[in-house]
Coordinates of C-alpha atoms and ligand atoms in Angstrom, one line a residue:
M94 CA 133.1 120.9 225.2
S95 CA 129.6 119.9 224.6
E96 CA 130.6 116.3 223.9
S97 CA 130.5 114.0 226.9
N98 CA 131.3 110.7 225.2
P99 CA 134.9 110.0 226.1
A100 CA 137.2 109.8 223.1
G101 CA 137.7 106.3 221.8
A102 CA 134.8 104.9 223.8
T103 CA 133.3 103.6 220.6
G104 CA 136.5 101.8 219.6
R105 CA 136.5 103.8 216.4
A106 CA 139.2 106.2 215.3
N107 CA 138.0 109.8 215.9
I108 CA 138.2 112.0 212.8
L109 CA 137.5 115.7 213.0
L110 CA 135.5 117.2 210.1
T111 CA 135.7 121.0 210.0
G112 CA 132.6 122.3 208.2
G113 CA 131.2 118.8 208.7
A114 CA 127.6 120.0 208.7
G115 CA 127.9 121.3 205.2
Y116 CA 127.1 119.6 201.9
L117 CA 130.3 117.6 201.4
G118 CA 131.1 117.3 205.1
S119 CA 127.7 115.7 206.0
H120 CA 127.9 113.1 203.3
T121 CA 131.4 112.3 204.2
Y122 CA 130.3 112.0 207.9
V123 CA 128.0 109.2 206.9
A124 CA 130.6 107.4 204.7
L125 CA 133.1 107.6 207.6
W126 CA 130.6 106.2 210.1
Q127 CA 129.8 103.4 207.7
A128 CA 133.5 102.6 207.2
G129 CA 134.0 102.2 211.0
F130 CA 135.3 105.6 211.9
Q131 CA 133.9 108.1 214.5
P132 CA 133.5 111.4 212.8
V133 CA 133.3 114.5 215.0
I134 CA 132.0 117.7 213.4
L135 CA 133.3 121.2 214.1
D136 CA 131.0 123.8 212.4
D137 CA 130.0 127.4 213.1
F138 CA 126.8 127.0 211.0
S139 CA 127.6 130.2 209.1
N140 CA 126.7 128.3 205.9
S141 CA 125.0 125.2 207.1
D142 CA 121.8 124.1 208.8
P143 CA 121.9 122.7 212.4
A144 CA 118.9 120.5 211.4
T145 CA 121.5 118.4 209.5
L146 CA 122.8 117.0 212.8
K147 CA 119.4 115.3 213.5
R148 CA 119.3 114.0 209.9
L149 CA 122.7 112.5 210.4
Q150 CA 121.5 110.8 213.5
Q151 CA 118.6 109.4 211.6
I152 CA 120.9 108.0 209.0
T153 CA 123.6 106.6 211.3
G154 CA 121.3 105.6 214.1
T155 CA 123.6 107.2 216.7
P156 CA 123.9 110.7 218.2
T157 CA 125.8 113.1 215.9
R158 CA 129.0 114.3 217.5
C159 CA 129.4 118.0 216.9
E160 CA 131.1 121.0 218.5
R161 CA 129.8 124.4 217.5
G162 CA 132.7 126.8 216.8
S163 CA 135.1 128.2 214.2
V164 CA 138.1 126.6 212.7
A165 CA 139.7 130.1 213.1
D166 CA 139.7 129.5 216.9
T167 CA 143.1 127.8 217.1
G168 CA 142.8 127.2 220.9
L169 CA 139.4 125.5 220.4
V170 CA 140.6 123.3 217.6
A171 CA 143.7 122.3 219.6
E172 CA 141.6 121.5 222.7
L173 CA 139.1 119.5 220.6
I174 CA 141.9 117.5 219.0
K175 CA 143.3 116.7 222.5
L176 CA 140.1 116.0 224.3
Q177 CA 138.5 113.9 221.6
R178 CA 141.8 112.1 220.8
I179 CA 141.4 113.1 217.1
Q180 CA 143.6 111.0 214.8
A181 CA 143.1 112.9 211.6
V182 CA 141.3 116.0 210.3
M183 CA 139.3 116.5 207.1
H184 CA 139.1 120.2 206.3
F185 CA 135.9 121.2 204.6
A186 CA 135.2 124.5 206.2
G187 CA 135.5 127.3 203.7
F188 CA 133.6 129.6 201.5
K189 CA 133.1 128.4 197.9
A190 CA 131.0 130.8 195.8
V191 CA 133.2 132.0 192.9
G192 CA 131.2 135.1 192.1
E193 CA 130.9 136.2 195.7
S194 CA 134.7 135.9 196.0
V195 CA 135.1 138.3 193.1
A196 CA 132.8 140.8 194.8
Q197 CA 134.1 140.3 198.3
P198 CA 137.7 139.1 198.0
L199 CA 138.8 139.9 201.5
K200 CA 136.1 137.8 203.0
Y201 CA 137.5 134.9 201.1
Y202 CA 141.1 135.5 201.9
R203 CA 140.3 136.1 205.6
N204 CA 138.1 133.0 206.0
N205 CA 139.7 130.4 203.7
L206 CA 143.3 131.3 204.5
G207 CA 142.8 132.3 208.1
G208 CA 140.9 129.0 208.7
M209 CA 143.7 126.9 207.1
L210 CA 146.4 128.8 209.0
S211 CA 144.6 128.2 212.3
L212 CA 144.0 124.6 211.6
L213 CA 147.6 123.8 210.6
Q214 CA 148.8 125.6 213.7
A215 CA 146.4 123.7 216.0
M216 CA 147.3 120.4 214.3
G217 CA 151.0 121.0 214.6
D218 CA 150.7 122.1 218.2
S219 CA 148.7 118.9 219.0
A220 CA 150.9 116.5 217.0
C221 CA 147.9 115.4 215.0
Q222 CA 149.3 115.8 211.6
T223 CA 147.2 113.7 209.3
L224 CA 145.0 116.0 207.0
V225 CA 142.6 115.5 204.1
F226 CA 142.0 118.8 202.4
S227 CA 139.1 119.9 200.1
S228 CA 140.8 121.4 197.1
S229 CA 139.2 122.0 193.8
A230 CA 139.6 121.7 190.1
T231 CA 139.5 125.4 190.2
V232 CA 143.3 125.3 190.8
Y233 CA 143.8 124.3 187.1
G234 CA 142.3 127.7 186.1
D235 CA 141.7 127.5 182.3
P236 CA 143.0 124.0 181.9
S237 CA 145.9 123.6 179.6
Q238 CA 145.0 120.0 178.6
L239 CA 142.0 117.6 178.7
P240 CA 141.5 115.3 180.5
I241 CA 143.3 117.1 183.4
T242 CA 146.1 115.3 185.2
E243 CA 147.4 116.4 188.5
D244 CA 150.7 117.7 187.0
C245 CA 148.9 120.2 184.8
P246 CA 150.0 123.8 185.6
R247 CA 148.0 125.5 188.4
S248 CA 146.5 129.0 188.1
H249 CA 143.5 130.8 189.2
T250 CA 140.6 132.9 187.8
S251 CA 139.0 134.1 191.0
P252 CA 140.0 135.0 194.6
Y253 CA 138.2 131.8 195.6
G254 CA 140.5 129.8 193.3
H255 CA 143.5 131.7 194.6
T256 CA 142.7 130.7 198.2
K257 CA 142.5 127.0 197.2
L258 CA 145.9 127.3 195.5
I259 CA 147.5 129.1 198.5
C260 CA 146.0 126.5 200.9
E261 CA 147.7 123.8 198.8
D262 CA 151.0 125.7 199.1
M263 CA 150.6 126.1 202.8
I264 CA 150.2 122.4 203.2
A265 CA 153.2 121.7 201.0
A266 CA 155.2 124.2 203.2
V267 CA 154.4 122.6 206.6
Q268 CA 155.2 119.2 205.1
Q269 CA 158.6 120.4 203.9
A270 CA 159.2 121.8 207.4
S271 CA 158.3 118.5 209.2
G272 CA 158.2 114.9 208.0
A273 CA 155.5 114.2 210.6
W274 CA 152.7 115.5 208.2
R275 CA 150.6 113.0 206.2
T276 CA 148.3 114.9 203.8
A277 CA 145.9 114.2 201.0
V278 CA 144.9 117.1 198.8
L279 CA 141.7 116.2 196.9
R280 CA 140.8 118.2 193.9
Y281 CA 137.1 118.0 193.4
F282 CA 135.5 118.4 190.0
N283 CA 131.7 119.3 190.2
P284 CA 130.1 117.7 193.2
V285 CA 126.3 117.1 192.8
G286 CA 123.6 114.7 194.0
A287 CA 122.5 113.9 197.5
H288 CA 122.2 111.0 199.9
P289 CA 119.8 108.4 198.6
S290 CA 117.7 108.7 201.8
G291 CA 116.8 112.3 200.7
L292 CA 117.6 113.4 204.2
I293 CA 120.8 115.4 203.4
G294 CA 121.8 117.3 200.3
E295 CA 122.9 120.7 199.1
A296 CA 120.9 123.5 200.6
P297 CA 122.4 126.8 199.4
L298 CA 121.4 129.9 201.2
G299 CA 119.7 132.4 198.8
T300 CA 120.1 132.0 195.1
P301 CA 122.3 129.0 194.2
N302 CA 125.4 129.5 192.1
N303 CA 125.7 126.1 190.7
L304 CA 123.9 124.3 187.9
L305 CA 122.3 121.4 189.6
P306 CA 120.6 123.2 192.5
L307 CA 119.3 125.7 189.9
V308 CA 118.0 123.0 187.6
A309 CA 116.3 121.3 190.6
Q310 CA 114.6 124.5 191.6
V311 CA 113.4 125.1 188.0
A312 CA 112.0 121.6 187.9
A313 CA 110.2 122.2 191.2
G314 CA 108.6 125.3 189.8
L315 CA 110.5 127.7 192.1
R316 CA 112.1 129.4 189.2
P317 CA 110.6 130.0 185.8
A318 CA 113.5 129.0 183.6
L319 CA 117.2 128.1 183.6
K320 CA 119.6 130.5 181.9
V321 CA 122.1 128.4 179.9
Y322 CA 125.3 130.5 179.9
G323 CA 126.8 130.4 176.4
Q324 CA 125.9 128.5 173.3
D325 CA 129.0 128.8 171.2
F326 CA 131.7 127.0 173.3
A327 CA 133.9 124.6 171.4
T328 CA 131.9 121.6 172.7
P329 CA 129.6 119.1 170.9
D330 CA 126.4 121.1 171.6
G331 CA 128.0 124.5 172.2
T332 CA 127.3 124.5 176.0
G333 CA 129.8 124.2 178.8
V334 CA 131.1 120.7 179.7
R335 CA 131.9 119.7 183.3
D336 CA 132.8 116.5 185.2
Y337 CA 129.9 116.1 187.5
I338 CA 130.6 113.7 190.4
H339 CA 128.1 112.2 192.8
V340 CA 128.6 113.4 196.3
Q341 CA 128.4 109.8 197.5
D342 CA 131.3 108.9 195.3
L343 CA 133.2 111.9 196.5
A344 CA 132.5 110.9 200.2
Q345 CA 133.9 107.5 199.5
G346 CA 136.9 109.1 197.9
H347 CA 137.6 110.8 201.2
V348 CA 137.3 107.5 203.1
A349 CA 139.7 105.9 200.7
A350 CA 142.2 108.8 201.0
L351 CA 142.1 108.7 204.8
A352 CA 142.5 105.0 204.9
A353 CA 145.6 105.3 202.6
L354 CA 147.2 107.9 204.9
L355 CA 146.5 105.9 208.0
R356 CA 148.1 102.8 206.5
G357 CA 151.2 104.8 205.8
Q358 CA 150.8 106.0 202.3
A359 CA 153.0 109.1 201.6
S360 CA 151.3 112.4 201.1
F361 CA 149.5 112.8 197.8
T362 CA 147.4 115.1 195.6
V363 CA 144.6 113.6 193.4
N364 CA 141.7 114.5 191.2
L365 CA 138.3 113.3 192.3
G366 CA 136.2 113.2 189.2
T367 CA 134.5 110.7 186.9
G368 CA 136.7 111.4 183.9
R369 CA 133.5 112.1 181.8
G370 CA 132.2 115.5 180.8
H371 CA 128.5 116.4 180.4
S372 CA 127.2 119.5 178.7
V373 CA 124.6 121.8 180.3
L374 CA 121.9 120.6 177.9
E375 CA 122.7 117.0 178.6
V376 CA 122.3 117.7 182.3
V377 CA 118.9 119.4 181.7
R378 CA 117.7 116.4 179.6
A379 CA 118.9 113.9 182.3
F380 CA 117.1 115.9 185.0
E381 CA 113.9 116.0 183.0
L382 CA 114.0 112.3 182.7
A383 CA 114.8 111.7 186.4
S384 CA 112.2 114.1 187.7
G385 CA 109.5 113.6 185.2
R386 CA 109.2 117.4 185.2
P387 CA 110.0 119.9 182.4
V388 CA 113.0 122.2 182.9
P389 CA 112.4 125.2 180.7
W390 CA 115.6 127.0 179.7
Q391 CA 116.9 129.8 177.5
F392 CA 120.3 130.8 176.3
A393 CA 122.0 133.7 178.0
P394 CA 125.4 135.3 177.4
R395 CA 128.5 133.5 178.7
R396 CA 129.2 133.9 182.4
S397 CA 132.4 135.7 183.0
G398 CA 135.3 133.3 183.8
D399 CA 133.6 130.1 182.5
V400 CA 135.8 127.7 180.5
A401 CA 134.4 125.5 177.7
S402 CA 135.3 122.1 179.1
C403 CA 136.7 120.8 182.3
Y404 CA 137.0 117.1 183.2
A405 CA 139.4 114.9 185.1
D406 CA 141.8 112.2 184.4
P407 CA 140.9 110.2 187.6
G408 CA 143.5 107.5 187.0
L409 CA 145.9 108.5 189.8
A410 CA 143.2 108.3 192.5
E411 CA 142.3 104.8 191.2
H412 CA 145.9 103.7 191.2
L413 CA 146.8 105.1 194.6
L414 CA 143.5 104.6 196.5
G415 CA 141.7 101.8 194.6
W416 CA 138.8 104.3 194.3
R417 CA 136.7 105.1 191.3
A418 CA 133.5 107.1 190.9
E419 CA 130.6 104.7 190.0
R420 CA 127.4 106.6 189.9
T421 CA 125.9 107.9 186.6
L422 CA 124.5 111.3 185.7
A423 CA 121.0 109.7 185.9
Q424 CA 121.6 108.7 189.5
M425 CA 123.0 112.2 190.3
C426 CA 119.8 113.8 188.9
A427 CA 117.5 111.3 190.6
D428 CA 119.1 111.8 194.0
T429 CA 119.1 115.6 193.6
W430 CA 115.5 115.5 192.7
R431 CA 114.5 113.3 195.7
W432 CA 116.3 115.8 198.0
Q433 CA 114.7 118.8 196.3
A434 CA 111.2 117.2 196.4
G435 CA 111.7 116.6 200.1
L436 CA 112.4 120.3 200.6
L437 CA 109.0 121.1 199.2
T438 CA 107.0 119.0 201.6
Ligands
UFG713 N1 125.5 127.1 184.2 C1 124.5 127.5 183.4 N2 123.5 128.2 184.1 C2 123.5 128.4 185.4 C3 124.5 127.9 186.2 C4 125.6 127.3 185.5 O1 124.5 127.4 182.2 O2 122.5 129.1 185.9 C5 126.6 126.3 183.5 C6 128.0 127.0 183.7 O3 128.2 128.0 182.7 C7 128.9 125.8 183.5 C8 128.1 124.7 184.2 O4 126.8 125.1 184.2 O5 129.1 125.5 182.2 C9 128.5 124.4 185.6 O6 128.5 125.6 186.3 P1 128.6 125.5 188.0 O7 128.5 126.9 188.4 O8 127.7 124.5 188.5 O9 130.1 125.0 188.2 P2 131.5 125.5 187.7 O10 132.1 124.5 186.9 O11 131.4 126.9 187.2 O12 132.3 125.7 189.1 C10 132.4 124.5 190.0 C11 132.4 125.0 191.4 C12 133.6 125.8 191.8 C13 134.8 125.0 191.3 C14 134.8 124.6 189.9 C15 135.9 123.8 189.6 O13 131.2 125.8 191.7 O14 133.6 125.9 193.2 O15 133.6 123.9 189.7 O16 136.0 123.5 188.3 F1 135.9 125.8 191.5

């Protein structure tokens, strides 16, 4: 173990974050620290930047606790849980590119399901059975109703979505087998934005898949124009509508979910979204305002598998956790731009 600080020396509860150096994991690391927890990262850096660890240290003012390794290494995870006296785990590690999962399905099944299997095994073996899991609105497939409530039927439109769905089922199965599990399944809508310091944010390797990183790169002049996929959806302006949620709100949702489990709340599944949908063209306009830069765009054919609209009913999360997303689309764009502009310097 690279970590020499004895577990519990800080008086804070130790929380393991698999994939904690990634986009959502790193923001949640900061939120946990600020809420009085001691986050401990496990990351293999296959899709994250080790420089994030220094940035986290800058934000929190304390050395970042991190173990380099894979969640698929059951022995390592079990040892980490024991040595670091981990009280709960947040499982962020996983691949998330929808298109890539269609092209390379086995990579997704192996990594996302193998990682979950290994983690559940290690947690069960170590009697550390409090888990917060990163699920996704993708488990609603083509949603049968709007806004989407947690009891909407689940389905999938990609191998990536299928892995999220199966992971949810794996969690349900271990829970059924043993009453010792306390789990929170968090179904994210569209996470965007960055920490207001501009020190951490989303840094996709290669060409981004998601709208906001692409819009930011167009505004920065790194790409000539945005392709707007589809102009004839059944939405107010014909472009796709999504529930964009600021990553800072999402991070606070994780803290609220963890706190609920630690105070004895029974296991739950909740949507983490704002409840508001924005179209692609609304996002483009908001980004132009926030950045002061033009975002040239042109219409392109629909992207395969895209649905017209997807937005949450976030009422259950508010009821159970007392949590609600607060940040506006303008803030999401401003913080994304600050991060993107920092990458250019
Ligand atoms: N879009 C464009 N041009 C682009 C990229 C995206 O017009 O270059 C549009 C899409 O068509 C869609 C919207 O922007 O209408 C958002 O697209 P994203 O790719 O950013 O996000 P998705 O809603 O397709 O997918 C996201 C996550 C998935 C998750 C899903 C859950 O990427 O991991 O939300 O609903 F499964």
